[in-house]
PDB file of C-alpha atoms in Angstrom:
ATOM      1  CA  UNK A  30      66.898 -72.981  -3.484  1.00 82.00           C
ATOM      2  CA  UNK A  31      65.345 -76.208  -2.224  1.00 87.00           C
ATOM      3  CA  UNK A  32      65.185 -77.048   1.459  1.00 91.00           C
ATOM      4  CA  UNK A  33      64.675 -80.546   2.801  1.00 94.00           C
ATOM      5  CA  UNK A  34      63.492 -81.136   6.352  1.00 93.00           C
ATOM      6  CA  UNK A  35      63.709 -84.668   7.676  1.00 95.00           C
ATOM      7  CA  UNK A  36      62.043 -86.197  10.690  1.00 94.00           C
ATOM      8  CA  UNK A  37      61.363 -89.542  12.281  1.00 94.00           C
ATOM      9  CA  UNK A  38      64.694 -91.096  13.178  1.00 92.00           C
ATOM     10  CA  UNK A  39      65.416 -92.630  16.547  1.00 96.00           C
ATOM     11  CA  UNK A  40      66.279 -95.703  18.537  1.00 97.00           C
ATOM     12  CA  UNK A  41      64.307 -98.909  18.134  1.00 97.00           C
ATOM     13  CA  UNK A  42      64.777-102.547  19.013  1.00 98.00           C
ATOM     14  CA  UNK A  43      65.348-105.142  16.353  1.00 98.00           C
ATOM     15  CA  UNK A  44      62.065-106.136  14.756  1.00 98.00           C
ATOM     16  CA  UNK A  45      60.563-102.736  15.391  1.00 98.00           C
ATOM     17  CA  UNK A  46      59.417-100.038  13.013  1.00 98.00           C
ATOM     18  CA  UNK A  47      60.192 -96.425  12.258  1.00 98.00           C
ATOM     19  CA  UNK A  48      58.861 -93.974   9.734  1.00 98.00           C
ATOM     20  CA  UNK A  49      61.025 -91.302   8.181  1.00 98.00           C
ATOM     21  CA  UNK A  50      59.589 -88.255   6.478  1.00 97.00           C
ATOM     22  CA  UNK A  51      61.113 -85.544   4.346  1.00 97.00           C
ATOM     23  CA  UNK A  52      59.430 -82.323   3.276  1.00 95.00           C
ATOM     24  CA  UNK A  53      60.799 -80.426   0.296  1.00 92.00           C
ATOM     25  CA  UNK A  54      60.195 -76.756  -0.288  1.00 87.00           C
ATOM     26  CA  UNK A  55      61.272 -74.447  -3.040  1.00 82.00           C
ATOM     27  CA  UNK A  56      59.289 -72.331  -5.419  1.00 74.00           C
ATOM     28  CA  UNK A  57      59.166 -72.985  -9.152  1.00 74.00           C
ATOM     29  CA  UNK A  58      60.982 -76.299  -8.797  1.00 82.00           C
ATOM     30  CA  UNK A  59      59.674 -79.588 -10.106  1.00 86.00           C
ATOM     31  CA  UNK A  60      60.550 -82.432  -7.786  1.00 87.00           C
ATOM     32  CA  UNK A  61      61.392 -85.496  -9.787  1.00 90.00           C
ATOM     33  CA  UNK A  62      62.880 -88.563  -8.160  1.00 95.00           C
ATOM     34  CA  UNK A  63      62.808 -88.536  -4.361  1.00 95.00           C
ATOM     35  CA  UNK A  64      64.536 -91.085  -2.236  1.00 97.00           C
ATOM     36  CA  UNK A  65      66.497 -92.162   0.769  1.00 98.00           C
ATOM     37  CA  UNK A  66      70.139 -93.042   1.213  1.00 98.00           C
ATOM     38  CA  UNK A  67      71.977 -94.192   4.291  1.00 98.00           C
ATOM     39  CA  UNK A  68      75.510 -94.183   5.592  1.00 98.00           C
ATOM     40  CA  UNK A  69      76.740 -96.417   8.367  1.00 96.00           C
ATOM     41  CA  UNK A  70      79.980 -95.673  10.247  1.00 92.00           C
ATOM     42  CA  UNK A  71      82.987 -96.568   8.140  1.00 94.00           C
ATOM     43  CA  UNK A  72      80.890 -97.322   5.089  1.00 96.00           C
ATOM     44  CA  UNK A  73      79.989 -95.490   1.930  1.00 97.00           C
ATOM     45  CA  UNK A  74      76.626 -93.882   1.440  1.00 97.00           C
ATOM     46  CA  UNK A  75      74.227 -96.267  -0.245  1.00 98.00           C
ATOM     47  CA  UNK A  76      70.845 -95.949  -1.898  1.00 98.00           C
ATOM     48  CA  UNK A  77      67.966 -97.396   0.090  1.00 98.00           C
ATOM     49  CA  UNK A  78      64.833 -96.574  -1.870  1.00 98.00           C
ATOM     50  CA  UNK A  79      63.615 -94.172  -4.509  1.00 98.00           C
ATOM     51  CA  UNK A  80      60.342 -93.119  -6.064  1.00 97.00           C
ATOM     52  CA  UNK A  81      59.818 -91.261  -9.316  1.00 95.00           C
ATOM     53  CA  UNK A  82      57.272 -88.583 -10.072  1.00 92.00           C
ATOM     54  CA  UNK A  83      55.251 -91.379 -11.682  1.00 93.00           C
ATOM     55  CA  UNK A  84      55.345 -93.385  -8.441  1.00 94.00           C
ATOM     56  CA  UNK A  85      57.724 -96.031  -9.754  1.00 97.00           C
ATOM     57  CA  UNK A  86      59.647 -97.384  -6.795  1.00 98.00           C
ATOM     58  CA  UNK A  87      63.004 -99.045  -6.432  1.00 98.00           C
ATOM     59  CA  UNK A  88      64.624-100.640  -3.391  1.00 98.00           C
ATOM     60  CA  UNK A  89      67.984-101.934  -2.331  1.00 98.00           C
ATOM     61  CA  UNK A  90      67.945-105.714  -2.094  1.00 98.00           C
ATOM     62  CA  UNK A  91      68.730-105.509   1.608  1.00 97.00           C
ATOM     63  CA  UNK A  92      65.456-103.708   2.407  1.00 98.00           C
ATOM     64  CA  UNK A  93      63.029-105.231  -0.076  1.00 98.00           C
ATOM     65  CA  UNK A  94      59.932-106.518   1.645  1.00 97.00           C
ATOM     66  CA  UNK A  95      60.680-104.547   4.803  1.00 98.00           C
ATOM     67  CA  UNK A  96      60.776-100.893   3.728  1.00 98.00           C
ATOM     68  CA  UNK A  97      58.146 -98.998   1.779  1.00 98.00           C
ATOM     69  CA  UNK A  98      58.697 -95.625   0.161  1.00 98.00           C
ATOM     70  CA  UNK A  99      55.839 -93.291  -0.671  1.00 97.00           C
ATOM     71  CA  UNK A 100      55.367 -89.686  -1.704  1.00 96.00           C
ATOM     72  CA  UNK A 101      52.709 -87.042  -1.522  1.00 94.00           C
ATOM     73  CA  UNK A 102      53.186 -84.999  -4.660  1.00 90.00           C
ATOM     74  CA  UNK A 103      50.791 -82.272  -3.553  1.00 90.00           C
ATOM     75  CA  UNK A 104      52.761 -81.727  -0.337  1.00 91.00           C
ATOM     76  CA  UNK A 105      56.204 -82.486  -1.801  1.00 91.00           C
ATOM     77  CA  UNK A 106      56.917 -85.044   0.874  1.00 95.00           C
ATOM     78  CA  UNK A 107      58.544 -88.457   0.753  1.00 97.00           C
ATOM     79  CA  UNK A 108      58.299 -91.044   3.489  1.00 98.00           C
ATOM     80  CA  UNK A 109      60.040 -94.287   4.280  1.00 98.00           C
ATOM     81  CA  UNK A 110      58.201 -96.849   6.373  1.00 98.00           C
ATOM     82  CA  UNK A 111      60.743 -99.208   7.864  1.00 98.00           C
ATOM     83  CA  UNK A 112      59.508-102.470   9.345  1.00 98.00           C
ATOM     84  CA  UNK A 113      61.298-105.510  10.728  1.00 98.00           C
ATOM     85  CA  UNK A 114      64.332-103.399  11.422  1.00 98.00           C
ATOM     86  CA  UNK A 115      67.673-105.087  11.892  1.00 98.00           C
ATOM     87  CA  UNK A 116      70.830-103.885  13.652  1.00 97.00           C
ATOM     88  CA  UNK A 117      72.487-103.631  10.249  1.00 97.00           C
ATOM     89  CA  UNK A 118      69.963-100.969   9.308  1.00 98.00           C
ATOM     90  CA  UNK A 119      71.659 -98.649  11.785  1.00 98.00           C
ATOM     91  CA  UNK A 120      72.889 -95.602   9.895  1.00 98.00           C
ATOM     92  CA  UNK A 121      72.326 -91.956   9.218  1.00 98.00           C
ATOM     93  CA  UNK A 122      69.518 -91.728   6.695  1.00 98.00           C
ATOM     94  CA  UNK A 123      69.512 -88.917   4.146  1.00 98.00           C
ATOM     95  CA  UNK A 124      66.648 -87.660   2.068  1.00 97.00           C
ATOM     96  CA  UNK A 125      67.555 -86.972  -1.558  1.00 97.00           C
ATOM     97  CA  UNK A 126      65.590 -84.993  -4.102  1.00 95.00           C
ATOM     98  CA  UNK A 127      66.338 -84.497  -7.752  1.00 93.00           C
ATOM     99  CA  UNK A 128      64.660 -81.337  -8.917  1.00 90.00           C
ATOM    100  CA  UNK A 129      64.491 -79.315 -12.071  1.00 90.00           C
ATOM    101  CA  UNK A 130      63.783 -75.711 -12.935  1.00 89.00           C
ATOM    102  CA  UNK A 131      63.857 -74.021 -16.296  1.00 90.00           C
ATOM    103  CA  UNK A 132      65.518 -77.069 -17.834  1.00 90.00           C
ATOM    104  CA  UNK A 133      68.295 -77.306 -15.281  1.00 92.00           C
ATOM    105  CA  UNK A 134      68.705 -80.340 -13.032  1.00 91.00           C
ATOM    106  CA  UNK A 135      69.601 -80.143  -9.356  1.00 92.00           C
ATOM    107  CA  UNK A 136      70.396 -82.660  -6.638  1.00 94.00           C
ATOM    108  CA  UNK A 137      69.617 -81.871  -2.994  1.00 94.00           C
ATOM    109  CA  UNK A 138      70.311 -83.643   0.295  1.00 96.00           C
ATOM    110  CA  UNK A 139      68.699 -83.445   3.692  1.00 95.00           C
ATOM    111  CA  UNK A 140      70.719 -82.971   6.845  1.00 95.00           C
ATOM    112  CA  UNK A 141      70.412 -86.623   7.835  1.00 96.00           C
ATOM    113  CA  UNK A 142      68.579 -88.383  10.616  1.00 97.00           C
ATOM    114  CA  UNK A 143      70.028 -91.089  12.829  1.00 97.00           C
ATOM    115  CA  UNK A 144      68.402 -94.513  12.929  1.00 98.00           C
ATOM    116  CA  UNK A 145      69.740 -96.892  15.541  1.00 98.00           C
ATOM    117  CA  UNK A 146      68.502-100.464  15.820  1.00 98.00           C
ATOM    118  CA  UNK A 147      69.512-102.331  18.959  1.00 97.00           C
ATOM    119  CA  UNK A 148      69.804-106.095  19.074  1.00 93.00           C
TER     120      UNK A 148
END
C-alpha cells in the first residue's frame, strides 16, 4: 500500500506564493509519474502539473510560467511551487502518484489540501 502525505496549503493574497509538498511511502513500489490535480467548488478535478521519473514536466496552460513542479526521487517527494497566485487558483489540491510493483500499475491520491487565494 502507498501512502501520500500532503502539506503546504493555506490562505494567501493574490500575487503571493505557496509551496505544496507530498511525500509518498510504500515498500517495493516504483513511483513513476507524480503530479498535482485540483478541484474547485462546482468544477471537475483537473490536472495542474506532472513530472515523470525522468524529470519530464508538464503543466496546465493556466499555470504555465507561474507554477513549478519538482521531485526528489531519493525521498519520494513531489513539490509544487506556486507563484503569482490568482483567485482562480483557489481549489483543493491533490497529490497523485502512479506507481508500479511486480508489473502491476497503481494510481494513488492524497487526501487533498486547501489553497485559497484572496483578491
